[in-house]
Short mmCIF file of C-alpha atoms in Angstrom, two decimals:
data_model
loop_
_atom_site.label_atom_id
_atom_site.label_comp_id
_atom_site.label_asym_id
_atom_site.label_seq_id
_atom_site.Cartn_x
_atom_site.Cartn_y
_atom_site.Cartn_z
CA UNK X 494 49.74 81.55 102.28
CA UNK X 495 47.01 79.27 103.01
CA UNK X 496 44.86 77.60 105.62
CA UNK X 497 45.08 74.70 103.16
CA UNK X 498 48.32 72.58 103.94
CA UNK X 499 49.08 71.00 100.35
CA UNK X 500 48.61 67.18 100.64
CA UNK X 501 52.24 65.72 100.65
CA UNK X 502 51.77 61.95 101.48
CA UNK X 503 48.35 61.07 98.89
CA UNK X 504 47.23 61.88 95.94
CA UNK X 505 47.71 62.30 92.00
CA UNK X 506 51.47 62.45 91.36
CA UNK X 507 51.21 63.90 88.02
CA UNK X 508 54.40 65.09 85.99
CA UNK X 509 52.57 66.37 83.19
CA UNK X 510 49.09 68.29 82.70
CA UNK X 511 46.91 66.22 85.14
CA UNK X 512 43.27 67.50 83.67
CA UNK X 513 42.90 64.22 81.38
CA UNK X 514 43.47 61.99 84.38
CA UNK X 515 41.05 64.00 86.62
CA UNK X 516 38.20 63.11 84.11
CA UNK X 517 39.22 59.65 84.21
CA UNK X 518 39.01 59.26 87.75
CA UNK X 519 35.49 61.16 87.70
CA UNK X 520 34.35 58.63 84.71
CA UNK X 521 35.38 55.66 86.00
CA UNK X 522 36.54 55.90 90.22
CA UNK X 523 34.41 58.88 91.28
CA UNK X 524 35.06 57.47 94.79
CA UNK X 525 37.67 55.37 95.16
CA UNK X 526 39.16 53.18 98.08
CA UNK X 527 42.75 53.68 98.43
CA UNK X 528 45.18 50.57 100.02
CA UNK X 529 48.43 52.13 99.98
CA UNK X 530 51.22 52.50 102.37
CA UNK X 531 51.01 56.13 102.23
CA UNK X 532 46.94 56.53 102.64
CA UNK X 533 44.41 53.71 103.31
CA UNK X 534 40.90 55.66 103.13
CA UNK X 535 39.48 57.47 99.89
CA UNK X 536 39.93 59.57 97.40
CA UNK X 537 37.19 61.88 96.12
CA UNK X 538 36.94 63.47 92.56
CA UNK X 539 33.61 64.65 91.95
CA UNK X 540 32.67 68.53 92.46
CA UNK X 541 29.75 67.89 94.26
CA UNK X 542 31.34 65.18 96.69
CA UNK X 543 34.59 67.67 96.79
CA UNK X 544 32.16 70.42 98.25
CA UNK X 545 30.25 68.06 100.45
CA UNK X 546 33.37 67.26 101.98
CA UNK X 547 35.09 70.63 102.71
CA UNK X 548 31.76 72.21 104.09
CA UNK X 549 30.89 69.65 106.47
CA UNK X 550 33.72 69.57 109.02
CA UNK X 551 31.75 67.72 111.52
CA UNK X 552 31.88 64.62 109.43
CA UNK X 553 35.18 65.11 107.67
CA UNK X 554 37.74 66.75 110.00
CA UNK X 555 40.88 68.51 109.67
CA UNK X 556 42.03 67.55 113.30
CA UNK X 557 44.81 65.02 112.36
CA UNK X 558 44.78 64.79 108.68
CA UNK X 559 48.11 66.54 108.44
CA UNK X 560 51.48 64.33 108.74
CA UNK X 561 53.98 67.05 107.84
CA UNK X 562 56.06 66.64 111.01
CA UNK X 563 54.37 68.80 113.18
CA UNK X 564 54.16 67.53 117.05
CA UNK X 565 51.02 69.25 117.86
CA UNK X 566 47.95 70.59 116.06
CA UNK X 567 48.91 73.31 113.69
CA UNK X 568 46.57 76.20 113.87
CA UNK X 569 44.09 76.64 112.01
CA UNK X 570 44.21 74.29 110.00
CA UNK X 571 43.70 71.14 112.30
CA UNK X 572 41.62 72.75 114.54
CA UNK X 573 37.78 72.51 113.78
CA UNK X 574 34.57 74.70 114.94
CA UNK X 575 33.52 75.85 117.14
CA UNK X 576 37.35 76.25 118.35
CA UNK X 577 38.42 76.69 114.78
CA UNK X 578 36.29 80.47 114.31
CA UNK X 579 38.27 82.04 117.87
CA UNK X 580 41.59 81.35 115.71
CA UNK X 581 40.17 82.63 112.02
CA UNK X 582 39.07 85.61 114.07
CA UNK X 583 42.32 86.79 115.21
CA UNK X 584 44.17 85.41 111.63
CA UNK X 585 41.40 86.91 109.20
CA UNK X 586 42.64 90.42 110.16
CA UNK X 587 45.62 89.98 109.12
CA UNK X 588 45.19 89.08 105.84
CA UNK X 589 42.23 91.29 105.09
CA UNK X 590 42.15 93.25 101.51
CA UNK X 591 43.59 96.53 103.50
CA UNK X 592 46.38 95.10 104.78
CA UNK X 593 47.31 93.33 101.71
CA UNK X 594 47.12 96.48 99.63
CA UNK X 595 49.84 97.81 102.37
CA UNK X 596 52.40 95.55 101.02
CA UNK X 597 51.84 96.00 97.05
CA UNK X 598 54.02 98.59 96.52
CA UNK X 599 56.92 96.97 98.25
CA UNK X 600 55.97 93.46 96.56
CA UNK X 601 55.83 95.46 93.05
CA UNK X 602 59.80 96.35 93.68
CA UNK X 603 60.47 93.53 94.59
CA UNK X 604 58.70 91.54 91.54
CA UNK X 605 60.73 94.40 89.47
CA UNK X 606 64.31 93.88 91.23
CA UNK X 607 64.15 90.29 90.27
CA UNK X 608 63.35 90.72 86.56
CA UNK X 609 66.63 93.46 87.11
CA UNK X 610 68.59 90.21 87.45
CA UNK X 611 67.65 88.75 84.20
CA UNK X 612 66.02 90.87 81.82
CA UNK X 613 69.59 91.14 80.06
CA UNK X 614 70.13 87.76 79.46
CA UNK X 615 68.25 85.36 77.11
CA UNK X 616 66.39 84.06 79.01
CA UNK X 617 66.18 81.87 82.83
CA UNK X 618 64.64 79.65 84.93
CA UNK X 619 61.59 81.54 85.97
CA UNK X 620 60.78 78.78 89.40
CA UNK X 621 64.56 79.62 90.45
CA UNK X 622 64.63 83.14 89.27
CA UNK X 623 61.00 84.50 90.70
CA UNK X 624 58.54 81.77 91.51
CA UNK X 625 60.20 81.14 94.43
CA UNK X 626 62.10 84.37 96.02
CA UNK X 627 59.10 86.33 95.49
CA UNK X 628 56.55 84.89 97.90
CA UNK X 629 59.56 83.56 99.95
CA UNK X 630 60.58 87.12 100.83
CA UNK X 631 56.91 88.65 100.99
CA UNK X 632 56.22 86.22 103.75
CA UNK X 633 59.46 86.24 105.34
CA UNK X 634 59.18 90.05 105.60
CA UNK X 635 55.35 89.99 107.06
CA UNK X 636 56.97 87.17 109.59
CA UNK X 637 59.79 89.43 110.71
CA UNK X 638 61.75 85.91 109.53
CA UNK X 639 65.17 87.46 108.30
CA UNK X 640 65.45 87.59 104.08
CA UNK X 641 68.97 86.54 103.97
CA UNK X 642 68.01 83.32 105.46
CA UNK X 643 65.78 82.83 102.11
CA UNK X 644 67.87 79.29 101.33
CA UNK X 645 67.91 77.58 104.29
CA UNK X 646 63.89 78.07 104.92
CA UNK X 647 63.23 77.22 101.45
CA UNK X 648 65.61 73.83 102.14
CA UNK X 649 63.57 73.33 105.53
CA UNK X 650 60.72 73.76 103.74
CA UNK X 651 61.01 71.37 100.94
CA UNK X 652 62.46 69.00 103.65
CA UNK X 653 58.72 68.71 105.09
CA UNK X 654 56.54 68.66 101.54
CA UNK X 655 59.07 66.74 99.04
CA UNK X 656 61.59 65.28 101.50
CA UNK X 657 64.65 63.77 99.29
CA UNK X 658 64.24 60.30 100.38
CA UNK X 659 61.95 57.36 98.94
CA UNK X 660 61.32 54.85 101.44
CA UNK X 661 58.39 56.13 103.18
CA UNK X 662 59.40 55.51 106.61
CA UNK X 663 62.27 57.32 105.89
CA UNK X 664 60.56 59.97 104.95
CA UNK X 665 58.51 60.04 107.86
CA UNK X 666 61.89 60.35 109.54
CA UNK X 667 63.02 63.18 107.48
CA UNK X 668 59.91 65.37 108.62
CA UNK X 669 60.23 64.68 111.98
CA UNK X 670 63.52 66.03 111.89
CA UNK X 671 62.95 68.87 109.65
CA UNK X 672 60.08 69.56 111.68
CA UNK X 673 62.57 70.20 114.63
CA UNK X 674 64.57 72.70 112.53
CA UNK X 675 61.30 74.49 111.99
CA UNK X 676 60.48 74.92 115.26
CA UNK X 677 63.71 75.70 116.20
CA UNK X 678 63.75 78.89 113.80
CA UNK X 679 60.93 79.76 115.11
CA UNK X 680 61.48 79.70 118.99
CA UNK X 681 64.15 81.73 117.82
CA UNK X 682 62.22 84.13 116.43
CA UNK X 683 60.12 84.38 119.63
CA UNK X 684 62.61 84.91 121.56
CA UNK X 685 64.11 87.61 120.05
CA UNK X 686 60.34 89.33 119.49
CA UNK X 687 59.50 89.13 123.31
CA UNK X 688 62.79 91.05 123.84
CA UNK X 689 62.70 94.02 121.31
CA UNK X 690 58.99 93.62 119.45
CA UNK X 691 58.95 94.76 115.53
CA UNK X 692 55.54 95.47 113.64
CA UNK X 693 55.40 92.03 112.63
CA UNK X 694 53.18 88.93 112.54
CA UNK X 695 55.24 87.18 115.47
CA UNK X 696 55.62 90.15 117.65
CA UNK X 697 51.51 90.79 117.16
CA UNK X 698 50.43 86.93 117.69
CA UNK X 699 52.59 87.39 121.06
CA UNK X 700 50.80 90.56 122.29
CA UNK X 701 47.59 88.95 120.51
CA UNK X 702 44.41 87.60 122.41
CA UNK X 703 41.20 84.99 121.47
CA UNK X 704 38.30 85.49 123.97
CA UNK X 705 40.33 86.98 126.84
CA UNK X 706 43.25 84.37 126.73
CA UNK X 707 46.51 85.32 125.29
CA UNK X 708 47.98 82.75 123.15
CA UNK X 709 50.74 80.83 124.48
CA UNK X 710 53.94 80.20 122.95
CA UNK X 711 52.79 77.00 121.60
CA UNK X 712 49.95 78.46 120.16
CA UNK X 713 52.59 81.20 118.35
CA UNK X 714 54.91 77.86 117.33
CA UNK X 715 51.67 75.80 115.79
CA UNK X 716 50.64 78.78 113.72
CA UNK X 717 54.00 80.18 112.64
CA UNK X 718 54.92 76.45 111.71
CA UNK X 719 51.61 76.20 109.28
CA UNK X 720 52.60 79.65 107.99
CA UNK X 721 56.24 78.45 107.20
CA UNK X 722 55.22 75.93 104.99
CA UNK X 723 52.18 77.26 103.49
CA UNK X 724 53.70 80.98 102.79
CA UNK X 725 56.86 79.73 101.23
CA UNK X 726 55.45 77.47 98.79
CA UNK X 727 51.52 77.62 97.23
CA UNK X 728 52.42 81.30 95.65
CA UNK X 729 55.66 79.72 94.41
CA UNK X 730 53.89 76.74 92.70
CA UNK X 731 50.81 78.91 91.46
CA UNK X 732 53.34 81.09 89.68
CA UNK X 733 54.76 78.16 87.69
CA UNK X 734 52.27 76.77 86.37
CA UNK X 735 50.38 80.04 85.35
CA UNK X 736 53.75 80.57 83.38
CA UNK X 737 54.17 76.96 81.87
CA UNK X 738 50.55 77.14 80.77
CA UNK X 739 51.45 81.17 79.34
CA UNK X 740 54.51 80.01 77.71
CA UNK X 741 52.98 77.19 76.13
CA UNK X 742 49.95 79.14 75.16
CA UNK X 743 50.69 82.82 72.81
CA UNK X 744 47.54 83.48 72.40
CA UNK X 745 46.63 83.52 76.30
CA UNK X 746 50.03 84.93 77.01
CA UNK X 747 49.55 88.30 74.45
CA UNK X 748 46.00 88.60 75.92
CA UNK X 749 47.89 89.83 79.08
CA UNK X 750 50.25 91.89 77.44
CA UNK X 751 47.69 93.46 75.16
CA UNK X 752 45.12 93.96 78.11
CA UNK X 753 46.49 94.13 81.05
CA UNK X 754 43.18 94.64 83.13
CA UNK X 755 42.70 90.58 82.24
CA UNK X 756 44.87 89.70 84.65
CA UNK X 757 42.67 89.39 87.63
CA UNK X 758 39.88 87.18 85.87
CA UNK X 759 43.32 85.44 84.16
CA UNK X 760 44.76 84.52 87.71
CA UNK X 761 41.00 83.15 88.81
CA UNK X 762 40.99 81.33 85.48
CA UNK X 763 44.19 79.69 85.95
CA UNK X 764 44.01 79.09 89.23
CA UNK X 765 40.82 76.92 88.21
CA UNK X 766 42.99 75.22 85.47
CA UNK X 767 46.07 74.42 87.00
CA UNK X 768 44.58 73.68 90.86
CA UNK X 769 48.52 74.11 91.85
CA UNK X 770 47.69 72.89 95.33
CA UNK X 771 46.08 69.47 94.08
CA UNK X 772 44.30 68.03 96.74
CA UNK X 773 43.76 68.13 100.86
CA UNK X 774 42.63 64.99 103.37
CA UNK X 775 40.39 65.16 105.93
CA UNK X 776 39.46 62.14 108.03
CA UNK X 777 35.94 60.54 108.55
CA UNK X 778 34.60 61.34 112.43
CA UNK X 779 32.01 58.72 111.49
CA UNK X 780 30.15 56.12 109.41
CA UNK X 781 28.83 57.86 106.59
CA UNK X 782 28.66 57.73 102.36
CA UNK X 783 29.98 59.42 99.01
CA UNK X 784 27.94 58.84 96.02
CA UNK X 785 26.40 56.05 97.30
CA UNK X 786 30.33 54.65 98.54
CA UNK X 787 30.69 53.81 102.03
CA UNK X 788 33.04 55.87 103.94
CA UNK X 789 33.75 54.43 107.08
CA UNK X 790 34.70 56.27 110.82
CA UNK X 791 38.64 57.14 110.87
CA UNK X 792 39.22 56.97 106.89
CA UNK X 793 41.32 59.25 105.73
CA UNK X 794 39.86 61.52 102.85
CA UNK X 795 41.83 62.47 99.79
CA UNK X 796 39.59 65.26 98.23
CA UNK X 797 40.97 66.33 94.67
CA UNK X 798 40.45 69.78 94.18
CA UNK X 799 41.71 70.10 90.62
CA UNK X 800 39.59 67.50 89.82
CA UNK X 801 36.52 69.50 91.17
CA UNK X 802 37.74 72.32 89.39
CA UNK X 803 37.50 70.53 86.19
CA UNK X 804 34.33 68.72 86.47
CA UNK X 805 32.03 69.27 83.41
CA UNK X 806 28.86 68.23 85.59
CA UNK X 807 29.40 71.77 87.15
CA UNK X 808 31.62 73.48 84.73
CA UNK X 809 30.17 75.27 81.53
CA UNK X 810 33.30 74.35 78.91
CA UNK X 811 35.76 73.10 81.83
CA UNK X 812 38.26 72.28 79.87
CA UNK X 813 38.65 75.43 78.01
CA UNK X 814 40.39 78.06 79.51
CA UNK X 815 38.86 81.65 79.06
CA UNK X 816 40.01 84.54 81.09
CA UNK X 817 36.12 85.71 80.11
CA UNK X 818 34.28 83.03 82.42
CA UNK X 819 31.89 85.25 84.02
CA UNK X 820 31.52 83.13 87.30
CA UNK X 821 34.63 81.66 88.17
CA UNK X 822 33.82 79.50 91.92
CA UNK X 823 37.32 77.47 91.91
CA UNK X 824 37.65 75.71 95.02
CA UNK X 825 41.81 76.38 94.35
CA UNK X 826 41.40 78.09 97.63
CA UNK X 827 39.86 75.06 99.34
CA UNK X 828 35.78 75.86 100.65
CA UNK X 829 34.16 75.65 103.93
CA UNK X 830 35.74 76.88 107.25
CA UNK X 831 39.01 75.69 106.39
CA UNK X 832 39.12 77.87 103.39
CA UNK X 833 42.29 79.48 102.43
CA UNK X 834 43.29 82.15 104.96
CA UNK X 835 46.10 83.96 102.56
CA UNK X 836 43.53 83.88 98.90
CA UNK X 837 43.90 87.88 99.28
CA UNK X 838 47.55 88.08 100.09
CA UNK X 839 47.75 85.67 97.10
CA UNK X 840 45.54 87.01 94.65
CA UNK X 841 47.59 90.30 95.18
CA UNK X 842 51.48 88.43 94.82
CA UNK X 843 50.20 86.82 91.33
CA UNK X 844 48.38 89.78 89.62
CA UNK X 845 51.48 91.84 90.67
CA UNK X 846 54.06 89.47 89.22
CA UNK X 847 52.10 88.56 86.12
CA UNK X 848 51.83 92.49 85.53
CA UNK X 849 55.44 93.26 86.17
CA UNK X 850 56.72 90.32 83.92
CA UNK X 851 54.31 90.95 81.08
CA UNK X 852 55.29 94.69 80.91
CA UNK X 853 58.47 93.82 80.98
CA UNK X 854 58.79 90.63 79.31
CA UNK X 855 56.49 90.52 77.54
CA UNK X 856 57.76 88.34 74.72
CA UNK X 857 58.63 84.76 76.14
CA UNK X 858 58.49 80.66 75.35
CA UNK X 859 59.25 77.51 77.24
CA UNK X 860 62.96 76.83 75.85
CA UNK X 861 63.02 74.47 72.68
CA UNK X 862 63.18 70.70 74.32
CA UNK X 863 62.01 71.01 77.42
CA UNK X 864 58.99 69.43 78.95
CA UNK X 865 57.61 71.15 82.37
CA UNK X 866 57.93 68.18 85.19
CA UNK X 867 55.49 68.78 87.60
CA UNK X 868 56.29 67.61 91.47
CA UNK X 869 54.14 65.50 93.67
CA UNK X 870 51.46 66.96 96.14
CA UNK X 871 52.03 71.12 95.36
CA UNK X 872 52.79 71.17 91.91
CA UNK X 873 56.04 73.37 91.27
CA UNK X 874 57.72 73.21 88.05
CA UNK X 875 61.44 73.26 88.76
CA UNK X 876 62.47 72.96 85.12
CA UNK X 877 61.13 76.08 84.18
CA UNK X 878 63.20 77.05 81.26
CA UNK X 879 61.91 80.10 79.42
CA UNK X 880 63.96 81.73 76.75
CA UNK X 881 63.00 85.21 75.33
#
């Protein structure tokens, strides 16, 4: 979960392993003016221009940059400082290392109760199979969402981040419609919290306060919404492609098996790699300059994390991967203010499911003849065939 809404509408569309075309765009269009009928503005690909970016929210704000058919701000993420550090103060809590270790034990049965389901077989579709349910149901849970609506959030969810339509008005449609749903389930939820409150996120933003005021119900609506779409889908598409790189790669893949105390510096590592969530926008307040580029007041601001991630003006040997990198400062998370509000929650859902699978699985591949597709914007791998 994430204070970092995945860019949907800009950005590398990359089907394959993007790291060859993020050193291209750092070679040759370091900053780069985009005229496009889904973004006119620019897109950023240098490290250093990346961080400038994300840690200077005065000149590149979140307020706006999100069109993911919401009808108000969603908080946090489009709300800047000073308003911006009430919010993270109430949120941070939440999602501090205690209260993530709370929910390990129940995340590690349910990590184990979905390898129940195919550890007899041959082998599955690891997206469908875990990528997916797992975070879906850790963050329904936390919500107080109920599980066995799992499908129809996940639907509701893709609706707003890959909505099935092409014509991009139409898909502007399609969110604003899906965005209805979404609040619907969630003034549904409220309701039934304010009647008969559980110990759950919902119930506690209700009863919750910033500086004396108590939130209102739009204030619950704007965060839950950001939560929807952020909880049910970063850890999914993190998950993927730490597998398609494992299952591609034996070496890396019996590291974990053979030392399992990797893992944490394995899921910083990949994270790095992969950058799963690819890229965020901000939008200019004023005149001002990348690199030397003008940046005018209103552009929008496509700033590519996974390039930044891979830059070798600040990387030592970015483009190897090596679960021994000693100082590992990914911006995967995002940087600055805005910077993820769920990294602990997911730090803890990866290193659990990559040590459940690899100590039970611990022999896999990517199926003979298939090649992982990679979608737009958040970059799940549906076609996740691995055979074992």
């Amino acid at each position: 979960m994430s204070d970092e809404v995945p860019e949907t509408t800009t950005g590398l569309d990359i089907a394959g392993p993007p790291q060859e075309m993020y050193k291209f765009l750092r070679d040759h269009m370091p900053v780069m003016t985009v005229e496009h009928e889904l973004m006119n503005g620019t897109s950023v690909a240098l490290h250093d221009d990346v961080m400038f970016v994300l840690q200077n929210p005065d000149i590149f704000s979140s307020d706006g940059a999100a069109e993911i058919g919401q009808v108000r701000p969603l908080i946090p993420l489009e709300i800047d400082p000073p308003d911006h550090v009430k919010y993270r103060k109430l949120l941070d809590p939440l999602f501090a290392p205690r209260r993530v270790a709370e929910l390990e034990l129940s995340t590690r049965a349910l990590v184990n109760s979905l390898i129940d389901d195919v550890i007899d077989g041959d082998g599955c579709n690891f997206h469908d199979a875990i990528a997916e349910p797992l975070p879906s149901q850790v963050f329904l849970t936390m919500f107080g969402l109920p599980v066995e609506r799992t499908a129809e959030f996940i639907e509701l969810k893709d609706g707003i981040i890959r909505p099935p339509v092409e014509d991009i008005e139409e898909q502007r449609r399609f969110r604003e419609e899906t965005g209805q749903r979404i609040y619907g389930v969630l003034q549904e939820a409220i309701d039934q919290k304010k009647a008969d409150p559980q110990d759950d996120f919902i119930s506690q933003f209700l009863q919750a306060e910033v500086e004396g005021h108590r939130l209102t119900e739009n204030d619950v609506l704007d965060i839950g919404y950001l939560f929807f779409l952020a909880g049910l889908d970063t850890v999914t598409a993190s998950l993927d492609c730490m597998l398609a790189h494992l299952s591609q790669h034996p070496a890396d893949r019996q590291r974990l098996v053979d030392d399992p105390s990797t893992i944490p510096a394995a899921v910083e590592e990949l994270l790095r790699w992969e950058s799963p969530v690819a890229g965020v926008i901000r939008v200019a307040t004023r005149d001002t300059e990348l690199s030397g580029c003008p940046i005018h007041q209103g552009d929008k601001v496509s700033v590519n994390l996974g390039s930044a991630n891979t830059d070798e003006r600040f990387w030592a040997d970015a483009d190897a991967v090596d679960f021994d990198r000693e100082v590992n400062k990914h911006v995967a998370f995002g940087a600055g203010v805005h910077r993820c509000l769920g990294s602990h929650l997911a730090r803890m859902e990866l290193r659990v499911g990559l040590e459940e699978w690899h100590k039970r699985i611990p022999e896999y591949s990517l199926k003979p003849g298939v090649t992982p597709q990679y979608t737009m914007g958040l970059r799940n791998v549906d076609n996740l065939e691995l055979v074992w």
